[in-house]
């Protein structure tokens, strides 16, 4: 059984766990989350990637279908 990943570019619409493609070609897990700074402003960040420019595409983990073994 195969699976197709529908990659997205730009900025995610919601917090969550993502599979991301980096500019160097690596594919890694990351989390996109919101935080409030000391002035009360809400912002969003990737937890593991320091620079948003490193991420060129992303896919929510919830959109990837898990492997389902074929029952004999």
PDB file of C-alpha atoms in Angstrom:
ATOM      1  CA  UNK A   1       0.000   0.000   0.000  1.00  0.00           C
ATOM      2  CA  UNK A   2       1.272   3.455  -0.842  1.00  0.00           C
ATOM      3  CA  UNK A   3       0.544   6.918   0.380  1.00  0.00           C
ATOM      4  CA  UNK A   4       0.757  10.289  -1.310  1.00  0.00           C
ATOM      5  CA  UNK A   5       1.772  13.322   0.702  1.00  0.00           C
ATOM      6  CA  UNK A   6       0.107  16.575  -0.340  1.00  0.00           C
ATOM      7  CA  UNK A   7       2.751  19.195   0.386  1.00  0.00           C
ATOM      8  CA  UNK A   8       1.793  22.827   1.107  1.00  0.00           C
ATOM      9  CA  UNK A   9       3.868  25.999   0.940  1.00  0.00           C
ATOM     10  CA  UNK A  10       3.523  29.259   2.793  1.00  0.00           C
ATOM     11  CA  UNK A  11       2.358  29.394   6.398  1.00  0.00           C
ATOM     12  CA  UNK A  12       0.098  26.803   8.072  1.00  0.00           C
ATOM     13  CA  UNK A  13      -3.370  27.953   9.151  1.00  0.00           C
ATOM     14  CA  UNK A  14      -3.264  26.217  12.516  1.00  0.00           C
ATOM     15  CA  UNK A  15      -1.030  24.882  15.239  1.00  0.00           C
ATOM     16  CA  UNK A  16      -0.060  21.252  15.079  1.00  0.00           C
ATOM     17  CA  UNK A  17       2.458  18.574  14.190  1.00  0.00           C
ATOM     18  CA  UNK A  18       3.868  18.600  10.668  1.00  0.00           C
ATOM     19  CA  UNK A  19       6.154  16.739   8.341  1.00  0.00           C
ATOM     20  CA  UNK A  20       8.328  19.425   6.731  1.00  0.00           C
ATOM     21  CA  UNK A  21      10.717  19.566   3.806  1.00  0.00           C
ATOM     22  CA  UNK A  22      13.792  21.705   4.406  1.00  0.00           C
ATOM     23  CA  UNK A  23      15.692  23.708   1.820  1.00  0.00           C
ATOM     24  CA  UNK A  24      18.600  21.227   2.046  1.00  0.00           C
ATOM     25  CA  UNK A  25      16.252  18.387   0.995  1.00  0.00           C
ATOM     26  CA  UNK A  26      15.819  16.759   4.411  1.00  0.00           C
ATOM     27  CA  UNK A  27      12.330  15.736   5.550  1.00  0.00           C
ATOM     28  CA  UNK A  28      11.779  16.113   9.309  1.00  0.00           C
ATOM     29  CA  UNK A  29       9.076  16.376  11.968  1.00  0.00           C
ATOM     30  CA  UNK A  30       8.307  19.787  13.480  1.00  0.00           C
ATOM     31  CA  UNK A  31       5.596  21.472  15.525  1.00  0.00           C
ATOM     32  CA  UNK A  32       3.966  24.786  14.642  1.00  0.00           C
ATOM     33  CA  UNK A  33       2.691  26.636  17.718  1.00  0.00           C
ATOM     34  CA  UNK A  34       1.514  30.016  18.955  1.00  0.00           C
ATOM     35  CA  UNK A  35       2.957  32.028  21.787  1.00  0.00           C
ATOM     36  CA  UNK A  36       2.282  35.396  23.381  1.00  0.00           C
ATOM     37  CA  UNK A  37       5.213  37.779  23.817  1.00  0.00           C
ATOM     38  CA  UNK A  38       5.760  40.112  26.767  1.00  0.00           C
ATOM     39  CA  UNK A  39       3.745  42.857  25.004  1.00  0.00           C
ATOM     40  CA  UNK A  40       0.728  40.559  24.663  1.00  0.00           C
ATOM     41  CA  UNK A  41       1.167  39.993  20.923  1.00  0.00           C
ATOM     42  CA  UNK A  42       0.449  36.521  19.577  1.00  0.00           C
ATOM     43  CA  UNK A  43       2.897  35.029  17.098  1.00  0.00           C
ATOM     44  CA  UNK A  44       3.564  31.615  15.556  1.00  0.00           C
ATOM     45  CA  UNK A  45       6.811  29.665  15.381  1.00  0.00           C
ATOM     46  CA  UNK A  46       8.218  26.340  14.287  1.00  0.00           C
ATOM     47  CA  UNK A  47       9.600  24.571  17.374  1.00  0.00           C
ATOM     48  CA  UNK A  48      12.727  22.997  15.816  1.00  0.00           C
ATOM     49  CA  UNK A  49      13.576  25.185  12.833  1.00  0.00           C
ATOM     50  CA  UNK A  50      15.186  28.480  13.735  1.00  0.00           C
ATOM     51  CA  UNK A  51      14.533  30.112  10.385  1.00  0.00           C
ATOM     52  CA  UNK A  52      11.200  29.894   8.536  1.00  0.00           C
ATOM     53  CA  UNK A  53      13.198  30.212   5.303  1.00  0.00           C
ATOM     54  CA  UNK A  54      14.600  26.712   5.946  1.00  0.00           C
ATOM     55  CA  UNK A  55      11.118  25.181   5.561  1.00  0.00           C
ATOM     56  CA  UNK A  56      10.005  25.054   1.939  1.00  0.00           C
ATOM     57  CA  UNK A  57       6.952  22.760   2.297  1.00  0.00           C
ATOM     58  CA  UNK A  58       4.849  21.134   5.000  1.00  0.00           C
ATOM     59  CA  UNK A  59       2.083  18.577   5.508  1.00  0.00           C
ATOM     60  CA  UNK A  60      -0.005  18.084   8.666  1.00  0.00           C
ATOM     61  CA  UNK A  61       0.703  14.674  10.191  1.00  0.00           C
ATOM     62  CA  UNK A  62      -3.061  14.235  10.600  1.00  0.00           C
ATOM     63  CA  UNK A  63      -3.410  14.189   6.787  1.00  0.00           C
ATOM     64  CA  UNK A  64      -1.007  11.266   6.317  1.00  0.00           C
ATOM     65  CA  UNK A  65      -2.775   7.927   6.292  1.00  0.00           C
ATOM     66  CA  UNK A  66      -1.117   5.316   8.508  1.00  0.00           C
ATOM     67  CA  UNK A  67       0.051   2.009   7.107  1.00  0.00           C
ATOM     68  CA  UNK A  68      -2.661  -0.638   7.163  1.00  0.00           C
ATOM     69  CA  UNK A  69      -1.380  -4.216   6.855  1.00  0.00           C
ATOM     70  CA  UNK A  70      -3.253  -6.557   4.562  1.00  0.00           C
ATOM     71  CA  UNK A  71      -4.979  -9.243   6.587  1.00  0.00           C
ATOM     72  CA  UNK A  72      -4.487 -12.820   5.246  1.00  0.00           C
TER      73      UNK A  72
END
